Each structure stands twice: as C-alpha cells, then as structure tokens.
Amino acid sequence: DVKVTQSSRYLVKRTGEKVFLECVQDMDHENMFWYRQDPGLGLRLIYFSYDVKMKEKGDIPEGYSVSREKKERFSLILESASTNQTSMYLCASSSLGIQDNQPQHFGDGTRLSIL
Amino acid sequence: GQSLEQPSEVTAVEGAIVQINCTYQTSGFYGLSWYQQHDGGAPTFLSYNALDGLEETGRFSSFLSRSDSYGYLLLQELQMKDSASYFCAVPGDSSYKLIFGSGTRLLVRP
C-alpha cells in the first residue's frame, strides 16, 4: 500500500512566522502535490512537482513556495504566515499521469491554525 | 478553464440507493475520477471513467457521458459507513493535475 505521511496532524503558528509542512511518500512516485481544503471550496491545488527540483504553480500559489530536493519528499513553505492561510493542507502523490488511470494517494492532512 | 458542479449535500436512508451527480467543463478531457473522504480522513480514490458508460465496483458504480459532460456516482445498499464527502475530479491543464469539485456530503440515516 502507498503511504503518504505528513509530518504533523495539527499545527499552530503565529502571523508572520515561516512555516514548513513536510510530506514523504514511500512508493517512488514521480508526482507530488500540495492542496488546501476549505469548507465549501473542495480541494484547491497550491503547487505540484513532477520530478526532483521541478515544480509548477497550481491554482492558488500566492504566499506559498515548495521544495523537492529528494524524490520522496515534498515540502510546502509559508513564507510569512497570515491568518487567511488557516486551513487543512493535504499532500498527495501519484505515478505517471491521469490518462494512465493513476490515482492520487493522499496523506491524512495537516490542520494549520495561524493566530 | 475547468469547473465542476456537484450538489453540496445529499441525505439517504440505510439500505437505499443514492446517486451523486457531477457536471464538468474542461478544455481537454482524459476522464472523470471520484474520491471519498470521511471526516478527519484522507481522500481515497474510488473510481475512474475514461469512456462512456457504467463501471461497477461492488456496491459503487460510476457513470460517464462525455457528450453531456456529465457523470455520477451510484452507491447501492447504503451503509452507515458510507457517510462521507464525495468529490468528482477532472484533469487540469496538464495530465498530472486534478481539478476537484467542491464535494457532496452524504449523510446516511438509520
């Protein structure tokens, strides 16, 4: 079974702090994703990466950056946390592309509160 | 761009059948996916339809009509554990990305 592990389930930080969310997958997947999930808005893609050191912006990248130095690890960085970044953050991974019917496998999420 | 519409909430009785609809707009199309998410849990993959028609997997079936840009998830013999949110998703502007609907919260009552 694919395992996607997010470093924290719950995290509380202060406005202006630099925040790191870590995600590790154990299935040698090429693709990794960061989403945020807010009530009534579904899952919105922040950034994704299709290879080591490669990244592309998703639909809501403002205020975030990412790092993928190793294939199994994808980090989401909030450069200067703000209260509107309080949300559930979900990491996912997949191999190949959607047209190959390769589903995305999700971690359990990190509920981040910015005070 | 891409967009998806699905009902926000559906309620059904244990043992019944429920259908969750999804309409989509997308510039290219590879297929329609469905994911299930229990409260506090991770979304998990349920099904993928690339071609028109019905795909059955146990109590769950998924249907796609590409000409109508429409699909649905059919849940039969509902159980209390089926209470969850269900998301439809289509590929974004690259084959790696998924665009998710806002989700349908299914409540199964005894």
mmCIF file of N, CA, C and O in Angstrom, chain A residues 9 31 33 35 37 40 42 45 48 59 96-99 101 103-104 106-108, chain B residues 30 35 37 40-43 45 48 87 91 94-102:
data_model
loop_
_atom_site.group_PDB
_atom_site.id
_atom_site.type_symbol
_atom_site.label_atom_id
_atom_site.label_comp_id
_atom_site.label_asym_id
_atom_site.label_seq_id
_atom_site.Cartn_x
_atom_site.Cartn_y
_atom_site.Cartn_z
ATOM 1 N N ARG A 9 -0.231 16.458 12.296
ATOM 2 C CA ARG A 9 -1.686 16.458 12.100
ATOM 3 C C ARG A 9 -2.278 17.817 12.447
ATOM 4 O O ARG A 9 -3.215 18.280 11.809
ATOM 5 N N ASN A 31 5.163 12.170 -9.147
ATOM 6 C CA ASN A 31 4.374 13.385 -8.940
ATOM 7 C C ASN A 31 3.989 13.559 -7.480
ATOM 8 O O ASN A 31 3.567 12.605 -6.815
ATOM 9 N N PHE A 33 1.950 16.586 -4.796
ATOM 10 C CA PHE A 33 1.014 17.712 -4.847
ATOM 11 C C PHE A 33 0.775 18.255 -3.443
ATOM 12 O O PHE A 33 0.769 17.503 -2.468
ATOM 13 N N TYR A 35 -2.336 20.514 -1.642
ATOM 14 C CA TYR A 35 -3.655 21.125 -1.737
ATOM 15 C C TYR A 35 -3.982 21.788 -0.406
ATOM 16 O O TYR A 35 -3.487 21.398 0.643
ATOM 17 N N GLN A 37 -7.660 22.574 1.718
ATOM 18 C CA GLN A 37 -9.074 22.225 1.710
ATOM 19 C C GLN A 37 -9.810 23.120 2.682
ATOM 20 O O GLN A 37 -9.500 23.148 3.873
ATOM 21 N N GLY A 40 -16.693 24.015 1.657
ATOM 22 C CA GLY A 40 -17.427 24.543 0.516
ATOM 23 C C GLY A 40 -16.578 24.845 -0.705
ATOM 24 O O GLY A 40 -17.119 25.185 -1.758
ATOM 25 N N GLY A 42 -13.844 22.676 -1.630
ATOM 26 C CA GLY A 42 -13.188 21.475 -2.123
ATOM 27 C C GLY A 42 -11.686 21.533 -1.915
ATOM 28 O O GLY A 42 -11.176 22.214 -1.019
ATOM 29 N N LEU A 45 -5.489 23.204 -5.624
ATOM 30 C CA LEU A 45 -4.081 22.876 -5.810
ATOM 31 C C LEU A 45 -3.206 24.108 -5.590
ATOM 32 O O LEU A 45 -3.409 25.145 -6.223
ATOM 33 N N PHE A 48 2.511 21.705 -7.496
ATOM 34 C CA PHE A 48 2.832 20.308 -7.692
ATOM 35 C C PHE A 48 4.225 20.172 -8.298
ATOM 36 O O PHE A 48 4.796 21.133 -8.804
ATOM 37 N N ASP A 59 -3.365 26.424 -8.642
ATOM 38 C CA ASP A 59 -4.361 27.475 -8.801
ATOM 39 C C ASP A 59 -4.241 28.598 -7.775
ATOM 40 O O ASP A 59 -4.684 29.717 -8.021
ATOM 41 N N LEU A 96 3.045 8.527 -12.936
ATOM 42 C CA LEU A 96 2.595 8.805 -14.307
ATOM 43 C C LEU A 96 1.509 9.868 -14.323
ATOM 44 O O LEU A 96 1.477 10.767 -13.500
ATOM 45 N N GLY A 97 0.580 9.776 -15.269
ATOM 46 C CA GLY A 97 -0.408 10.818 -15.441
ATOM 47 C C GLY A 97 -1.821 10.302 -15.284
ATOM 48 O O GLY A 97 -2.067 9.120 -15.145
ATOM 49 N N ILE A 98 -2.753 11.233 -15.303
ATOM 50 C CA ILE A 98 -4.150 10.898 -15.092
ATOM 51 C C ILE A 98 -4.656 9.964 -16.182
ATOM 52 O O ILE A 98 -5.417 9.028 -15.926
ATOM 53 N N GLN A 99 -4.200 10.202 -17.423
ATOM 54 C CA GLN A 99 -4.716 9.381 -18.527
ATOM 55 C C GLN A 99 -4.292 7.931 -18.407
ATOM 56 O O GLN A 99 -4.811 7.070 -19.100
ATOM 57 N N ASN A 101 -4.740 6.385 -15.699
ATOM 58 C CA ASN A 101 -5.572 5.939 -14.593
ATOM 59 C C ASN A 101 -4.745 5.704 -13.340
ATOM 60 O O ASN A 101 -4.877 4.674 -12.669
ATOM 61 N N PRO A 103 -4.273 6.959 -9.796
ATOM 62 C CA PRO A 103 -4.924 7.836 -8.825
ATOM 63 C C PRO A 103 -3.914 8.566 -7.963
ATOM 64 O O PRO A 103 -2.741 8.181 -7.880
ATOM 65 N N GLN A 104 -4.391 9.612 -7.335
ATOM 66 C CA GLN A 104 -3.581 10.314 -6.355
ATOM 67 C C GLN A 104 -3.818 9.686 -4.981
ATOM 68 O O GLN A 104 -4.950 9.345 -4.629
ATOM 69 N N PHE A 106 -3.390 10.265 -0.951
ATOM 70 C CA PHE A 106 -3.326 11.404 -0.050
ATOM 71 C C PHE A 106 -2.810 11.036 1.335
ATOM 72 O O PHE A 106 -3.038 9.922 1.825
ATOM 73 N N GLY A 107 -2.156 12.005 1.953
ATOM 74 C CA GLY A 107 -1.845 11.909 3.371
ATOM 75 C C GLY A 107 -3.061 12.288 4.202
ATOM 76 O O GLY A 107 -4.097 12.699 3.662
ATOM 77 N N ASP A 108 -2.940 12.167 5.526
ATOM 78 C CA ASP A 108 -4.055 12.430 6.429
ATOM 79 C C ASP A 108 -4.309 13.918 6.656
ATOM 80 O O ASP A 108 -5.308 14.278 7.280
ATOM 81 N N TYR B 30 -9.567 13.746 -20.117
ATOM 82 C CA TYR B 30 -8.982 12.409 -20.019
ATOM 83 C C TYR B 30 -9.888 11.446 -19.293
ATOM 84 O O TYR B 30 -9.801 10.252 -19.492
ATOM 85 N N TYR B 35 -13.524 10.494 -5.590
ATOM 86 C CA TYR B 35 -12.801 10.260 -4.350
ATOM 87 C C TYR B 35 -13.774 10.341 -3.186
ATOM 88 O O TYR B 35 -14.750 11.105 -3.220
ATOM 89 N N GLN B 37 -14.027 10.909 1.069
ATOM 90 C CA GLN B 37 -13.298 11.415 2.228
ATOM 91 C C GLN B 37 -14.189 11.382 3.459
ATOM 92 O O GLN B 37 -15.208 12.079 3.518
ATOM 93 N N GLY B 40 -12.228 14.007 8.881
ATOM 94 C CA GLY B 40 -10.940 13.867 9.543
ATOM 95 C C GLY B 40 -9.975 12.932 8.833
ATOM 96 O O GLY B 40 -8.862 12.709 9.320
ATOM 97 N N GLY B 41 -10.399 12.379 7.687
ATOM 98 C CA GLY B 41 -9.561 11.420 6.989
ATOM 99 C C GLY B 41 -9.008 11.939 5.688
ATOM 100 O O GLY B 41 -9.303 13.061 5.275
ATOM 101 N N ALA B 42 -8.229 11.103 5.042
ATOM 102 C CA ALA B 42 -7.643 11.446 3.748
ATOM 103 C C ALA B 42 -8.610 11.082 2.630
ATOM 104 O O ALA B 42 -9.314 10.077 2.719
ATOM 105 N N PRO B 43 -8.650 11.870 1.550
ATOM 106 C CA PRO B 43 -9.413 11.435 0.380
ATOM 107 C C PRO B 43 -8.830 10.136 -0.164
ATOM 108 O O PRO B 43 -7.606 9.966 -0.203
ATOM 109 N N PHE B 45 -9.195 7.229 -3.422
ATOM 110 C CA PHE B 45 -9.660 7.024 -4.780
ATOM 111 C C PHE B 45 -10.749 5.950 -4.814
ATOM 112 O O PHE B 45 -10.621 4.890 -4.201
ATOM 113 N N TYR B 48 -12.546 5.645 -11.724
ATOM 114 C CA TYR B 48 -12.104 6.478 -12.844
ATOM 115 C C TYR B 48 -12.816 6.007 -14.102
ATOM 116 O O TYR B 48 -12.809 4.814 -14.413
ATOM 117 N N PHE B 87 -16.048 13.528 -3.875
ATOM 118 C CA PHE B 87 -15.547 14.548 -4.789
ATOM 119 C C PHE B 87 -15.390 13.963 -6.185
ATOM 120 O O PHE B 87 -14.805 12.888 -6.338
ATOM 121 N N PRO B 91 -8.995 16.068 -15.014
ATOM 122 C CA PRO B 91 -7.641 16.585 -15.203
ATOM 123 C C PRO B 91 -7.654 18.071 -15.497
ATOM 124 O O PRO B 91 -8.574 18.584 -16.147
ATOM 125 N N SER B 94 -2.814 20.057 -17.339
ATOM 126 C CA SER B 94 -1.772 19.085 -17.635
ATOM 127 C C SER B 94 -2.274 17.736 -17.137
ATOM 128 O O SER B 94 -3.155 17.681 -16.282
ATOM 129 N N SER B 95 -1.731 16.682 -17.685
ATOM 130 C CA SER B 95 -2.237 15.357 -17.315
ATOM 131 C C SER B 95 -1.856 14.971 -15.893
ATOM 132 O O SER B 95 -2.327 13.957 -15.382
ATOM 133 N N TYR B 96 -1.000 15.767 -15.247
ATOM 134 C CA TYR B 96 -0.617 15.442 -13.871
ATOM 135 C C TYR B 96 -1.602 16.003 -12.864
ATOM 136 O O TYR B 96 -1.685 15.523 -11.741
ATOM 137 N N LYS B 97 -2.331 17.029 -13.239
ATOM 138 C CA LYS B 97 -3.135 17.767 -12.278
ATOM 139 C C LYS B 97 -4.575 17.292 -12.274
ATOM 140 O O LYS B 97 -5.118 16.894 -13.295
ATOM 141 N N LEU B 98 -5.187 17.374 -11.104
ATOM 142 C CA LEU B 98 -6.614 17.131 -10.963
ATOM 143 C C LEU B 98 -7.294 18.399 -10.468
ATOM 144 O O LEU B 98 -6.768 19.076 -9.597
ATOM 145 N N ILE B 99 -8.460 18.680 -11.029
ATOM 146 C CA ILE B 99 -9.311 19.746 -10.526
ATOM 147 C C ILE B 99 -10.484 19.067 -9.832
ATOM 148 O O ILE B 99 -11.177 18.239 -10.436
ATOM 149 N N PHE B 100 -10.693 19.416 -8.556
ATOM 150 C CA PHE B 100 -11.738 18.779 -7.769
ATOM 151 C C PHE B 100 -12.986 19.642 -7.701
ATOM 152 O O PHE B 100 -12.905 20.869 -7.644
ATOM 153 N N GLY B 101 -14.144 18.972 -7.667
ATOM 154 C CA GLY B 101 -15.370 19.662 -7.328
ATOM 155 C C GLY B 101 -15.369 20.032 -5.858
ATOM 156 O O GLY B 101 -14.486 19.620 -5.097
ATOM 157 N N SER B 102 -16.373 20.784 -5.444
ATOM 158 C CA SER B 102 -16.413 21.245 -4.053
ATOM 159 C C SER B 102 -16.903 20.172 -3.094
ATOM 160 O O SER B 102 -16.872 20.363 -1.881
#
